[in-house]
Tab-separated table of C-alpha atoms in Angstrom:
chain	number	residue	atom	x	y	z
X	651	ILE	CA	69.895	97.418	111.042
X	652	VAL	CA	73.413	97.432	109.591
X	653	ARG	CA	72.340	96.026	106.226
X	654	ARG	CA	69.468	98.500	106.022
X	655	ILE	CA	71.798	101.437	106.746
X	656	GLN	CA	74.212	100.175	104.105
X	657	GLY	CA	71.241	100.184	101.741
X	658	GLY	CA	70.507	103.839	102.518
X	659	SER	CA	67.552	103.535	104.901
X	660	ARG	CA	66.972	106.630	107.065
X	661	ASP	CA	64.485	104.628	109.148
X	662	ALA	CA	67.301	102.223	109.959
X	663	GLU	CA	69.373	105.146	111.244
X	664	ALA	CA	66.548	106.011	113.659
X	665	ASP	CA	66.366	102.360	114.714
X	666	LEU	CA	70.119	102.327	115.283
X	667	TYR	CA	69.911	105.429	117.450
X	668	ALA	CA	67.086	103.933	119.517
X	669	PHE	CA	69.096	100.727	119.939
X	670	LEU	CA	72.395	102.381	120.955
X	671	ALA	CA	71.651	105.801	122.453
X	672	ARG	CA	71.474	104.755	126.093
X	673	GLY	CA	74.760	102.851	126.018
X	674	MET	CA	76.480	105.616	124.080
X	675	ARG	CA	75.267	108.124	126.659
X	676	LEU	CA	76.633	106.064	129.560
X	677	ILE	CA	80.069	105.838	127.936
X	678	ALA	CA	80.137	109.571	127.236
X	679	LEU	CA	78.980	110.412	130.774
X	680	ARG	CA	81.985	108.540	132.191
X	681	LYS	CA	84.446	110.601	130.177
X	682	LEU	CA	82.917	114.055	129.699
X	683	ARG	CA	81.271	116.931	131.468
X	684	LEU	CA	77.474	116.749	131.275
X	685	GLU	CA	77.281	119.730	128.924
X	686	ASP	CA	79.502	117.932	126.383
X	687	VAL	CA	77.678	114.587	126.341
X	688	ASP	CA	75.021	115.382	123.728
X	689	ASP	CA	77.609	116.698	121.265
X	690	ALA	CA	79.749	113.591	121.742
X	691	ILE	CA	76.766	111.310	121.163
X	692	HIS	CA	75.815	113.210	118.012
X	693	ASP	CA	79.362	113.146	116.655
X	694	SER	CA	79.695	109.449	117.511
X	695	PHE	CA	76.437	108.575	115.838
X	696	VAL	CA	77.332	110.478	112.660
X	697	ALA	CA	80.750	108.789	112.566
X	698	LEU	CA	79.148	105.404	113.169
X	699	VAL	CA	76.606	105.766	110.350
X	700	GLU	CA	79.292	107.037	107.963
X	701	ALA	CA	81.531	104.085	108.858
X	702	ILE	CA	78.691	101.605	108.319
X	703	ARG	CA	77.843	103.159	104.944
X	704	ALA	CA	81.529	103.024	103.963
X	705	GLY	CA	81.620	99.290	104.683
X	706	GLN	CA	83.960	99.534	107.664
X	707	LEU	CA	81.681	97.265	109.712
X	708	ARG	CA	81.815	93.913	107.959
X	709	ASP	CA	80.137	91.806	110.652
X	710	PRO	CA	76.780	93.165	111.892
X	711	ALA	CA	77.205	91.132	115.091
X	712	ALA	CA	80.148	93.403	115.947
X	713	LEU	CA	77.909	96.512	115.981
X	714	PRO	CA	77.857	97.073	119.774
X	715	GLY	CA	81.652	96.975	120.070
X	716	PHE	CA	82.067	99.054	116.933
X	717	ALA	CA	79.710	101.680	118.388
X	718	ARG	CA	81.557	101.671	121.733
X	719	GLN	CA	84.823	102.375	119.914
X	720	ARG	CA	83.282	105.324	118.085
X	721	VAL	CA	81.760	106.939	121.172
X	722	ALA	CA	84.899	106.349	123.238
X	723	ALA	CA	86.996	108.015	120.532
X	724	CYS	CA	84.658	111.019	120.323
X	725	ALA	CA	84.485	111.282	124.109
X	726	SER	CA	88.269	111.087	124.415
X	727	PHE	CA	88.623	113.804	121.791
X	728	GLY	CA	86.073	115.971	123.618
X	729	ALA	CA	87.722	115.339	126.981
X	730	SER	CA	91.028	116.609	125.629
X	731	GLY	CA	89.480	120.057	125.289
X	732	ALA	CA	89.742	120.129	121.510
């Protein structure tokens, strides 16, 4: 999935979302109010895809941890009321 996203595949973005959405949601639910979860997931996913395209994820095997960092950062930002 990572290599396909780096190559510009929109289908790969959909595959990535399907692969990670549930876990991202669980992380966001632990940190945010229910009404803020969808926005945090969206923001996290956009940041994740942009980071992958920018080459910030060098090892595709690190994708799950990389995604957790992104959603935790977005959730923490959202939880701060900003």
